[in-house]
mmCIF file of C-alpha atoms and ligand atoms in Angstrom:
data_model
loop_
_atom_site.group_PDB
_atom_site.id
_atom_site.type_symbol
_atom_site.label_atom_id
_atom_site.label_comp_id
_atom_site.label_asym_id
_atom_site.label_seq_id
_atom_site.Cartn_x
_atom_site.Cartn_y
_atom_site.Cartn_z
ATOM 1 C CA MET A 1 56.209 19.338 86.615
ATOM 2 C CA ALA A 2 58.153 18.046 83.621
ATOM 3 C CA GLU A 3 59.945 20.567 81.407
ATOM 4 C CA CYS A 4 59.554 18.506 78.230
ATOM 5 C CA PRO A 5 56.420 19.208 76.220
ATOM 6 C CA ASP A 6 54.995 16.706 73.713
ATOM 7 C CA LEU A 7 56.881 16.591 70.439
ATOM 8 C CA GLY A 8 55.287 17.363 67.116
ATOM 9 C CA LEU A 9 53.774 14.609 65.022
ATOM 10 C CA ASP A 10 56.859 14.515 62.746
ATOM 11 C CA ALA A 11 59.228 13.618 65.577
ATOM 12 C CA MET A 12 56.747 11.023 66.840
ATOM 13 C CA ASN A 13 56.587 9.438 63.389
ATOM 14 C CA THR A 14 60.407 9.496 63.140
ATOM 15 C CA VAL A 15 60.981 7.712 66.449
ATOM 16 C CA VAL A 16 58.346 5.070 65.652
ATOM 17 C CA GLU A 17 59.909 4.542 62.219
ATOM 18 C CA HIS A 18 63.446 4.210 63.632
ATOM 19 C CA LEU A 19 62.317 1.800 66.337
ATOM 20 C CA SER A 20 60.287 -0.321 63.926
ATOM 21 C CA ASN A 21 63.241 -0.515 61.524
ATOM 22 C CA LEU A 22 65.626 -1.437 64.346
ATOM 23 C CA ILE A 23 63.330 -4.194 65.664
ATOM 24 C CA CYS A 24 63.234 -5.732 62.153
ATOM 25 C CA ILE A 25 67.045 -6.143 62.217
ATOM 26 C CA PRO A 26 67.948 -9.355 64.080
ATOM 27 C CA SER A 27 70.612 -8.615 66.711
ATOM 28 C CA PRO A 28 71.009 -11.336 69.351
ATOM 29 C CA SER A 29 74.502 -11.303 70.870
ATOM 30 C CA SER A 30 75.452 -14.480 68.981
ATOM 31 C CA ILE A 31 75.644 -12.690 65.603
ATOM 32 C CA SER A 32 77.525 -9.600 64.404
ATOM 33 C CA ASN A 33 75.994 -6.279 65.462
ATOM 34 C CA GLN A 34 77.261 -4.591 62.274
ATOM 35 C CA PRO A 35 73.757 -4.218 60.730
ATOM 36 C CA ILE A 36 72.555 -2.163 63.740
ATOM 37 C CA ILE A 37 75.754 -0.088 63.634
ATOM 38 C CA ASP A 38 75.237 0.473 59.888
ATOM 39 C CA TYR A 39 71.677 1.659 60.502
ATOM 40 C CA ALA A 40 72.869 4.171 63.120
ATOM 41 C CA LEU A 41 75.759 5.263 60.873
ATOM 42 C CA GLN A 42 73.348 6.151 58.092
ATOM 43 C CA VAL A 43 71.470 8.514 60.429
ATOM 44 C CA LEU A 44 74.697 9.925 61.904
ATOM 45 C CA ASN A 45 76.238 10.532 58.472
ATOM 46 C CA ASP A 46 73.080 12.304 57.263
ATOM 47 C CA ALA A 47 73.322 14.558 60.347
ATOM 48 C CA GLN A 48 77.049 15.202 59.609
ATOM 49 C CA TRP A 49 78.322 13.462 62.749
ATOM 50 C CA THR A 50 81.813 11.952 62.653
ATOM 51 C CA SER A 51 82.284 8.439 63.969
ATOM 52 C CA ARG A 52 84.863 5.790 64.669
ATOM 53 C CA GLU A 53 84.268 2.044 64.676
ATOM 54 C CA LEU A 54 86.271 -0.093 67.104
ATOM 55 C CA THR A 55 86.100 -3.792 66.283
ATOM 56 C CA TYR A 56 86.993 -6.927 68.200
ATOM 57 C CA ASN A 57 86.349 -10.649 67.782
ATOM 58 C CA ASP A 58 84.083 -12.278 70.350
ATOM 59 C CA ALA A 59 84.796 -15.644 71.999
ATOM 60 C CA ALA A 60 83.279 -17.445 68.979
ATOM 61 C CA GLY A 61 85.407 -15.419 66.518
ATOM 62 C CA VAL A 62 82.497 -13.241 65.342
ATOM 63 C CA GLU A 63 83.493 -9.636 64.629
ATOM 64 C CA LYS A 64 81.723 -7.131 66.894
ATOM 65 C CA VAL A 65 81.701 -3.341 66.652
ATOM 66 C CA ASN A 66 81.693 -0.560 69.233
ATOM 67 C CA LEU A 67 81.118 2.921 67.835
ATOM 68 C CA ILE A 68 81.898 6.418 69.122
ATOM 69 C CA ALA A 69 80.413 9.445 67.339
ATOM 70 C CA ALA A 70 80.694 13.207 67.795
ATOM 71 C CA PRO A 71 78.414 16.023 66.540
ATOM 72 C CA PRO A 72 79.402 18.262 63.605
ATOM 73 C CA ASN A 73 82.549 20.320 64.257
ATOM 74 C CA GLN A 74 83.565 18.341 67.355
ATOM 75 C CA SER A 75 86.728 16.218 67.395
ATOM 76 C CA LEU A 76 86.559 12.590 68.477
ATOM 77 C CA ASP A 77 90.079 12.880 69.838
ATOM 78 C CA ASN A 78 89.166 15.314 72.578
ATOM 79 C CA VAL A 79 88.824 13.572 75.924
ATOM 80 C CA PRO A 80 87.542 13.776 78.567
ATOM 81 C CA ILE A 81 84.062 13.779 77.143
ATOM 82 C CA ASP A 82 81.510 16.059 78.796
ATOM 83 C CA LEU A 83 78.312 14.089 78.166
ATOM 84 C CA ALA A 84 78.103 10.630 76.592
ATOM 85 C CA PHE A 85 74.960 8.724 75.659
ATOM 86 C CA LEU A 86 75.683 5.007 75.669
ATOM 87 C CA CYS A 87 73.469 2.321 74.187
ATOM 88 C CA HIS A 88 74.027 -1.390 73.599
ATOM 89 C CA THR A 89 73.168 -2.842 70.205
ATOM 90 C CA ASP A 90 72.409 -6.481 71.041
ATOM 91 C CA THR A 91 69.248 -8.188 72.288
ATOM 92 C CA VAL A 92 68.616 -11.472 74.041
ATOM 93 C CA PRO A 93 67.785 -14.475 71.786
ATOM 94 C CA TYR A 94 64.136 -14.755 70.788
ATOM 95 C CA THR A 95 63.557 -18.347 69.652
ATOM 96 C CA GLY A 96 60.000 -19.440 70.383
ATOM 97 C CA TRP A 97 58.803 -15.847 70.121
ATOM 98 C CA PRO A 98 57.043 -15.747 66.727
ATOM 99 C CA MET A 99 56.507 -11.964 66.396
ATOM 100 C CA ALA A 100 59.927 -10.930 67.773
ATOM 101 C CA LEU A 101 61.058 -9.153 64.594
ATOM 102 C CA GLU A 102 57.602 -7.952 63.498
ATOM 103 C CA PRO A 103 56.908 -4.701 65.335
ATOM 104 C CA PHE A 104 53.303 -3.681 65.903
ATOM 105 C CA ILE A 105 51.457 -1.019 67.862
ATOM 106 C CA SER A 106 48.645 -1.924 70.234
ATOM 107 C CA GLU A 107 46.976 0.228 72.921
ATOM 108 C CA GLY A 108 49.668 2.908 72.819
ATOM 109 C CA MET A 109 52.562 0.433 73.039
ATOM 110 C CA LEU A 110 55.082 -0.527 70.370
ATOM 111 C CA HIS A 111 55.852 -4.265 70.656
ATOM 112 C CA GLY A 112 58.824 -6.342 69.466
ATOM 113 C CA CYS A 113 62.186 -7.748 70.559
ATOM 114 C CA GLY A 114 64.322 -4.873 71.793
ATOM 115 C CA ALA A 115 61.355 -2.442 72.005
ATOM 116 C CA CYS A 116 62.481 -1.375 75.474
ATOM 117 C CA ASP A 117 65.803 -3.279 75.879
ATOM 118 C CA VAL A 118 67.159 -1.187 74.339
ATOM 119 C CA LYS A 119 66.319 -0.272 70.760
ATOM 120 C CA GLY A 120 63.693 2.156 72.087
ATOM 121 C CA PHE A 121 66.427 4.296 73.631
ATOM 122 C CA LEU A 122 68.529 4.036 70.453
ATOM 123 C CA ALA A 123 65.573 5.148 68.309
ATOM 124 C CA CYS A 124 65.107 8.138 70.649
ATOM 125 C CA LEU A 125 68.793 9.079 70.368
ATOM 126 C CA LEU A 126 68.717 8.853 66.572
ATOM 127 C CA THR A 127 65.533 10.934 66.471
ATOM 128 C CA ALA A 128 66.996 13.561 68.812
ATOM 129 C CA ILE A 129 69.987 13.814 66.447
ATOM 130 C CA THR A 130 67.800 13.964 63.323
ATOM 131 C CA GLU A 131 65.639 16.687 64.855
ATOM 132 C CA ASN A 132 68.534 18.891 65.985
ATOM 133 C CA SER A 133 70.036 21.761 64.069
ATOM 134 C CA LEU A 134 73.728 21.235 63.294
ATOM 135 C CA SER A 135 75.365 23.818 65.520
ATOM 136 C CA ASN A 136 73.255 23.398 68.602
ATOM 137 C CA TYR A 137 75.247 20.841 70.563
ATOM 138 C CA ILE A 138 77.117 21.528 73.782
ATOM 139 C CA ASP A 139 80.860 20.824 73.567
ATOM 140 C CA GLY A 140 81.966 17.285 74.285
ATOM 141 C CA VAL A 141 78.807 15.345 73.401
ATOM 142 C CA ARG A 142 79.296 11.741 72.272
ATOM 143 C CA LEU A 143 77.101 8.881 71.146
ATOM 144 C CA ILE A 144 78.556 5.504 72.110
ATOM 145 C CA LEU A 145 77.181 2.201 70.821
ATOM 146 C CA THR A 146 78.370 -1.074 72.311
ATOM 147 C CA ALA A 147 78.179 -4.774 71.470
ATOM 148 C CA ASP A 148 77.563 -7.818 73.680
ATOM 149 C CA GLU A 149 75.903 -6.190 76.703
ATOM 150 C CA GLU A 150 73.498 -9.095 77.160
ATOM 151 C CA ILE A 151 76.312 -11.612 77.590
ATOM 152 C CA GLY A 152 78.266 -9.717 80.247
ATOM 153 C CA CYS A 153 78.966 -6.150 79.034
ATOM 154 C CA VAL A 154 81.823 -7.473 76.905
ATOM 155 C CA GLY A 155 81.777 -4.615 74.367
ATOM 156 C CA ALA A 156 81.800 -1.935 77.071
ATOM 157 C CA ALA A 157 84.801 -3.600 78.714
ATOM 158 C CA HIS A 158 86.685 -3.495 75.366
ATOM 159 C CA LEU A 159 85.757 0.148 74.997
ATOM 160 C CA ILE A 160 87.053 1.080 78.453
ATOM 161 C CA SER A 161 90.376 -0.569 77.698
ATOM 162 C CA SER A 162 90.657 1.592 74.534
ATOM 163 C CA GLY A 163 90.983 4.668 76.796
ATOM 164 C CA LEU A 164 88.632 6.687 74.583
ATOM 165 C CA VAL A 165 85.696 7.067 76.943
ATOM 166 C CA ARG A 166 86.843 9.021 79.975
ATOM 167 C CA ALA A 167 83.759 11.155 80.629
ATOM 168 C CA LYS A 168 82.305 13.653 83.058
ATOM 169 C CA ARG A 169 78.700 12.476 82.625
ATOM 170 C CA VAL A 170 77.270 9.319 81.056
ATOM 171 C CA VAL A 171 73.665 8.388 80.334
ATOM 172 C CA VAL A 172 73.405 4.615 79.896
ATOM 173 C CA GLY A 173 70.274 3.563 78.022
ATOM 174 C CA GLU A 174 68.128 0.884 79.688
ATOM 175 C CA PRO A 175 64.390 0.900 80.392
ATOM 176 C CA THR A 176 63.703 2.807 83.620
ATOM 177 C CA SER A 177 60.243 4.194 82.744
ATOM 178 C CA LEU A 178 62.091 7.509 82.279
ATOM 179 C CA HIS A 179 63.252 7.748 85.899
ATOM 180 C CA PRO A 180 66.922 8.697 86.189
ATOM 181 C CA ALA A 181 68.394 5.633 87.934
ATOM 182 C CA ARG A 182 71.391 6.830 89.915
ATOM 183 C CA ALA A 183 72.413 3.546 91.519
ATOM 184 C CA GLY A 184 72.583 -0.108 90.642
ATOM 185 C CA LYS A 185 73.855 -3.262 92.266
ATOM 186 C CA GLY A 186 76.834 -5.038 90.731
ATOM 187 C CA TYR A 187 76.794 -8.502 89.241
ATOM 188 C CA CYS A 188 79.264 -11.237 90.068
ATOM 189 C CA LEU A 189 79.461 -14.921 89.296
ATOM 190 C CA ALA A 190 81.814 -17.712 90.296
ATOM 191 C CA GLU A 191 81.987 -21.417 89.561
ATOM 192 C CA ILE A 192 83.006 -23.638 92.430
ATOM 193 C CA THR A 193 84.190 -27.213 91.809
ATOM 194 C CA VAL A 194 84.480 -29.521 94.798
ATOM 195 C CA PHE A 195 86.580 -32.653 94.334
ATOM 196 C CA GLY A 196 86.184 -36.044 95.988
ATOM 197 C CA GLU A 197 87.329 -39.562 95.243
ATOM 198 C CA GLU A 198 85.215 -42.126 93.417
ATOM 199 C CA ALA A 199 84.473 -45.551 94.934
ATOM 200 C CA HIS A 200 81.838 -48.308 94.744
ATOM 201 C CA SER A 201 78.902 -47.055 96.781
ATOM 202 C CA ALA A 202 78.820 -50.382 98.672
ATOM 203 C CA HIS A 203 82.175 -49.291 100.126
ATOM 204 C CA PRO A 204 81.783 -45.529 100.651
ATOM 205 C CA GLN A 205 84.659 -45.460 103.138
ATOM 206 C CA LYS A 206 87.004 -46.204 100.191
ATOM 207 C CA GLY A 207 86.173 -42.853 98.574
ATOM 208 C CA LYS A 208 85.373 -39.235 99.413
ATOM 209 C CA SER A 209 81.983 -37.895 98.362
ATOM 210 C CA ALA A 210 82.298 -34.583 96.480
ATOM 211 C CA ILE A 211 78.548 -34.065 96.943
ATOM 212 C CA PHE A 212 78.646 -34.414 100.750
ATOM 213 C CA ARG A 213 81.601 -32.001 100.734
ATOM 214 C CA ALA A 214 79.764 -29.529 98.486
ATOM 215 C CA ALA A 215 76.730 -29.785 100.777
ATOM 216 C CA ARG A 216 78.861 -28.780 103.771
ATOM 217 C CA LEU A 217 80.339 -25.880 101.821
ATOM 218 C CA ILE A 218 76.929 -24.701 100.566
ATOM 219 C CA THR A 219 75.376 -24.898 104.044
ATOM 220 C CA ALA A 220 78.234 -22.744 105.365
ATOM 221 C CA ILE A 221 77.788 -20.234 102.490
ATOM 222 C CA GLU A 222 74.050 -20.010 103.222
ATOM 223 C CA LYS A 223 74.780 -19.305 106.892
ATOM 224 C CA TYR A 224 77.337 -16.657 105.919
ATOM 225 C CA SER A 225 74.838 -15.011 103.517
ATOM 226 C CA LEU A 226 72.588 -14.020 106.450
ATOM 227 C CA ALA A 227 75.338 -11.677 107.646
ATOM 228 C CA LEU A 228 75.217 -9.795 104.329
ATOM 229 C CA ALA A 229 72.006 -8.084 105.458
ATOM 230 C CA GLU A 230 74.013 -6.069 107.996
ATOM 231 C CA GLU A 231 75.502 -3.711 105.369
ATOM 232 C CA GLN A 232 72.597 -1.796 103.866
ATOM 233 C CA ASN A 233 71.846 0.719 101.115
ATOM 234 C CA PRO A 234 68.338 2.230 101.366
ATOM 235 C CA LEU A 235 68.092 2.752 97.574
ATOM 236 C CA PHE A 236 67.470 -0.965 97.035
ATOM 237 C CA SER A 237 64.939 -3.596 97.918
ATOM 238 C CA PRO A 238 66.299 -5.883 99.245
ATOM 239 C CA ASN A 239 68.666 -3.261 100.633
ATOM 240 C CA PHE A 240 71.729 -5.509 100.953
ATOM 241 C CA THR A 241 73.992 -7.733 98.836
ATOM 242 C CA THR A 242 72.132 -10.873 97.817
ATOM 243 C CA LEU A 243 73.623 -14.233 97.004
ATOM 244 C CA ASN A 244 72.307 -17.234 95.077
ATOM 245 C CA ILE A 245 73.464 -20.704 94.166
ATOM 246 C CA GLY A 246 71.560 -21.172 90.932
ATOM 247 C CA THR A 247 72.862 -24.449 89.499
ATOM 248 C CA ILE A 248 74.544 -27.578 90.791
ATOM 249 C CA GLN A 249 75.819 -30.718 89.072
ATOM 250 C CA GLY A 250 77.621 -33.676 90.558
ATOM 251 C CA GLY A 251 78.222 -37.398 90.401
ATOM 252 C CA THR A 252 78.071 -39.886 87.547
ATOM 253 C CA ALA A 253 75.821 -42.743 88.758
ATOM 254 C CA LYS A 254 73.645 -43.686 91.719
ATOM 255 C CA ASN A 255 76.054 -46.426 92.810
ATOM 256 C CA ILE A 256 79.296 -44.445 92.582
ATOM 257 C CA VAL A 257 80.631 -42.246 95.359
ATOM 258 C CA PRO A 258 80.807 -38.922 93.463
ATOM 259 C CA GLY A 259 84.229 -37.614 92.508
ATOM 260 C CA GLN A 260 83.158 -34.094 91.526
ATOM 261 C CA CYS A 261 80.429 -31.559 92.276
ATOM 262 C CA LYS A 262 80.192 -28.150 90.630
ATOM 263 C CA PHE A 263 77.925 -25.218 91.449
ATOM 264 C CA GLN A 264 77.462 -21.595 90.391
ATOM 265 C CA LEU A 265 77.528 -18.857 93.000
ATOM 266 C CA GLU A 266 76.049 -15.516 91.972
ATOM 267 C CA TRP A 267 76.035 -12.320 94.061
ATOM 268 C CA ARG A 268 74.849 -8.764 93.513
ATOM 269 C CA PRO A 269 76.896 -6.339 95.611
ATOM 270 C CA ILE A 270 75.437 -3.027 96.760
ATOM 271 C CA PRO A 271 77.369 0.049 95.500
ATOM 272 C CA GLY A 272 80.497 0.798 97.462
ATOM 273 C CA GLN A 273 81.047 -2.833 98.423
ATOM 274 C CA SER A 274 84.068 -4.524 96.872
ATOM 275 C CA ALA A 275 83.254 -7.361 94.490
ATOM 276 C CA ASP A 276 85.880 -9.365 96.426
ATOM 277 C CA VAL A 277 83.927 -9.579 99.673
ATOM 278 C CA ILE A 278 82.134 -12.832 98.797
ATOM 279 C CA PRO A 279 85.095 -14.755 97.294
ATOM 280 C CA VAL A 280 87.259 -13.776 100.278
ATOM 281 C CA ALA A 281 84.549 -15.060 102.662
ATOM 282 C CA VAL A 282 84.087 -18.289 100.684
ATOM 283 C CA LEU A 283 87.849 -18.960 100.663
ATOM 284 C CA LYS A 284 87.830 -18.527 104.446
ATOM 285 C CA ILE A 285 85.006 -21.071 104.738
ATOM 286 C CA ILE A 286 87.012 -23.459 102.530
ATOM 287 C CA ASP A 287 90.034 -22.995 104.846
ATOM 288 C CA THR A 288 87.880 -23.901 107.829
ATOM 289 C CA LEU A 289 86.563 -27.026 106.077
ATOM 290 C CA GLN A 290 90.139 -27.995 105.158
ATOM 291 C CA SER A 291 91.236 -27.685 108.769
ATOM 292 C CA VAL A 292 88.656 -30.372 109.656
ATOM 293 C CA ASP A 293 89.271 -32.492 106.531
ATOM 294 C CA PRO A 294 92.818 -31.920 105.164
ATOM 295 C CA SER A 295 91.994 -33.766 101.895
ATOM 296 C CA PHE A 296 89.107 -31.343 101.115
ATOM 297 C CA ARG A 297 89.904 -29.917 97.688
ATOM 298 C CA CYS A 298 88.016 -27.280 95.761
ATOM 299 C CA ASP A 299 88.515 -24.694 92.979
ATOM 300 C CA LEU A 300 86.889 -21.247 92.916
ATOM 301 C CA LYS A 301 86.834 -19.667 89.475
ATOM 302 C CA ILE A 302 85.593 -16.078 89.124
ATOM 303 C CA ILE A 303 83.532 -15.647 85.949
ATOM 304 C CA ARG A 304 82.263 -12.106 86.413
ATOM 305 C CA GLN A 305 83.062 -9.432 88.942
ATOM 306 C CA GLN A 306 81.240 -6.192 88.363
ATOM 307 C CA THR A 307 80.756 -3.741 91.209
ATOM 308 C CA GLY A 308 77.675 -1.566 91.744
ATOM 309 C CA PHE A 309 77.484 2.134 90.921
ATOM 310 C CA GLU A 310 76.004 5.167 92.642
ATOM 311 C CA SER A 311 75.892 8.821 91.586
ATOM 312 C CA ALA A 312 75.115 11.476 94.193
ATOM 313 C CA ALA A 313 71.466 12.549 94.512
ATOM 314 C CA LYS A 314 72.539 16.155 93.963
ATOM 315 C CA SER A 315 74.740 15.510 90.923
ATOM 316 C CA GLN A 316 74.078 17.715 87.914
ATOM 317 C CA LEU A 317 72.949 14.884 85.645
ATOM 318 C CA VAL A 318 70.515 13.395 88.176
ATOM 319 C CA ARG A 319 69.031 16.803 88.917
ATOM 320 C CA SER A 320 68.637 17.809 85.285
ATOM 321 C CA VAL A 321 66.905 14.568 84.243
ATOM 322 C CA GLU A 322 64.633 14.769 87.292
ATOM 323 C CA ALA A 323 63.656 18.288 86.211
ATOM 324 C CA LEU A 324 63.198 17.361 82.538
ATOM 325 C CA THR A 325 61.018 14.328 83.191
ATOM 326 C CA GLY A 326 59.333 15.375 86.427
ATOM 327 C CA ARG A 327 60.276 11.936 87.797
ATOM 328 C CA PRO A 328 62.345 11.290 90.929
ATOM 329 C CA ALA A 329 65.655 9.431 90.810
ATOM 330 C CA THR A 330 65.548 5.736 91.523
ATOM 331 C CA SER A 331 67.764 2.645 91.507
ATOM 332 C CA ILE A 332 67.819 -0.369 89.179
ATOM 333 C CA PRO A 333 67.627 -3.981 90.325
ATOM 334 C CA PHE A 334 69.307 -5.328 87.145
ATOM 335 C CA GLY A 335 72.913 -5.332 85.920
ATOM 336 C CA SER A 336 73.970 -2.760 83.323
ATOM 337 C CA GLU A 337 76.964 -1.167 81.640
ATOM 338 C CA ALA A 338 76.723 1.678 84.174
ATOM 339 C CA SER A 339 78.834 -0.377 86.591
ATOM 340 C CA ILE A 340 81.660 -0.470 84.039
ATOM 341 C CA LEU A 341 81.296 3.171 82.974
ATOM 342 C CA ALA A 342 81.392 4.313 86.595
ATOM 343 C CA SER A 343 85.088 3.409 86.640
ATOM 344 C CA VAL A 344 85.863 6.146 84.056
ATOM 345 C CA ALA A 345 83.062 8.694 84.619
ATOM 346 C CA GLU A 346 82.200 11.166 87.349
ATOM 347 C CA GLU A 347 78.408 10.856 87.082
ATOM 348 C CA VAL A 348 76.490 7.941 85.572
ATOM 349 C CA ILE A 349 72.763 7.423 85.309
ATOM 350 C CA VAL A 350 70.678 4.742 83.642
ATOM 351 C CA PHE A 351 67.703 6.100 81.767
ATOM 352 C CA GLY A 352 65.301 5.087 79.042
ATOM 353 C CA PRO A 353 61.718 4.479 77.948
ATOM 354 C CA GLY A 354 59.877 1.279 78.846
ATOM 355 C CA ASP A 355 59.837 -1.099 81.770
ATOM 356 C CA MET A 356 62.464 -3.853 82.151
ATOM 357 C CA ARG A 357 59.739 -6.121 83.571
ATOM 358 C CA THR A 358 58.465 -6.626 79.991
ATOM 359 C CA ALA A 359 61.958 -7.195 78.530
ATOM 360 C CA HIS A 360 63.578 -10.560 77.763
ATOM 361 C CA SER A 361 60.093 -11.938 76.985
ATOM 362 C CA SER A 362 57.421 -11.981 74.277
ATOM 363 C CA ARG A 363 55.657 -9.230 76.290
ATOM 364 C CA GLU A 364 58.406 -6.714 75.470
ATOM 365 C CA CYS A 365 56.987 -3.305 74.571
ATOM 366 C CA VAL A 366 57.471 0.431 75.061
ATOM 367 C CA PRO A 367 54.858 3.170 75.579
ATOM 368 C CA LEU A 368 54.716 5.629 72.650
ATOM 369 C CA THR A 369 54.295 8.538 75.071
ATOM 370 C CA GLU A 370 57.596 7.640 76.754
ATOM 371 C CA LEU A 371 59.405 7.531 73.397
ATOM 372 C CA ASP A 372 58.087 11.004 72.730
ATOM 373 C CA GLU A 373 59.205 12.322 76.112
ATOM 374 C CA ALA A 374 62.609 10.638 75.900
ATOM 375 C CA VAL A 375 63.400 12.289 72.551
ATOM 376 C CA CYS A 376 62.718 15.703 74.035
ATOM 377 C CA CYS A 377 64.729 14.957 77.145
ATOM 378 C CA LEU A 378 67.759 13.641 75.210
ATOM 379 C CA ARG A 379 67.648 16.536 72.753
ATOM 380 C CA THR A 380 67.559 19.037 75.614
ATOM 381 C CA LEU A 381 70.489 17.366 77.383
ATOM 382 C CA MET A 382 72.535 17.473 74.174
ATOM 383 C CA THR A 383 71.911 21.153 73.627
ATOM 384 C CA LYS A 384 71.174 22.866 76.928
ATOM 385 C CA ARG A 385 74.087 24.972 78.124
HETATM 386 ZN ZN1 ZN B 1 69.661 -3.777 78.030
#
């Protein structure tokens, strides 16, 4: 039985208003997130929170902002933090989605880009803050807003390196249908370039085919991937580290022995498994191929290496959100900032209204009842001693 009753009509109107306003502000990762930060700052300032903006320039030179805020009468300089609520401020791009920035309500759902990923959670946080009396907060509460989650948790990584977010407990906002998600797989990506030697295809013996070489390497990686099923974590389905080769490019013309072939290798490690396991195995395979063909040459470039996370089933945060929502803990099949936060926090959960299966699409929406429940749950966590 959930401990959170329905909110009054005022709070419901507030969360719908915040979410609708946030959806109207364009915020794909390619542009500055300052307008979303400014919107949140307005609410925080009105509620007498203090905040600090931490800026950085992204790879394209666009200025991005992370923000840390503390309730009235709490110092931002005090770390470790007891309980942080973390929310990213960017969305995926929405070209070809005509109503993306025009929120509307239909059959109990609020629709629009970011409705569940993850402006819904942000609207709930801002409402919980608006609805709270000033002196009610537990010590060490923080609101943390990040940039560039959708392009590889770049903002969160900047934030960690600032040293300002060592925390006991962190709630990372992502749509989990209000289940506390206490575990998630990691996300890793590498680019592998196999080199050959070009030649006229009428004389293939004069060259070395990069595509034939890549095929041998890929076949060996596929065979290796079957062994990954041996190490299991029952919280996931599939319950082991998965691996995928999602793209491949090679060669320049049908009558040229190809000189280069490049492919992307993605893997999602179960919590507790080092993100190095796959690259180490692939390098071993490459060694074996080189022992047969000494001129075999290949580069492995790591693009992302994010481990999984897992908080104990009996941890305080998991237990309290289970009690507040009446929903059992679960795991998430998608990547999130929780993996990064787990390196500086004792307990991390992912939590938020809506279902990720509608996100990143024109079907994106969030149930109004879940917004209502989430506000109550967040407000209770911020204030319950
Ligand atoms: Zn998200």
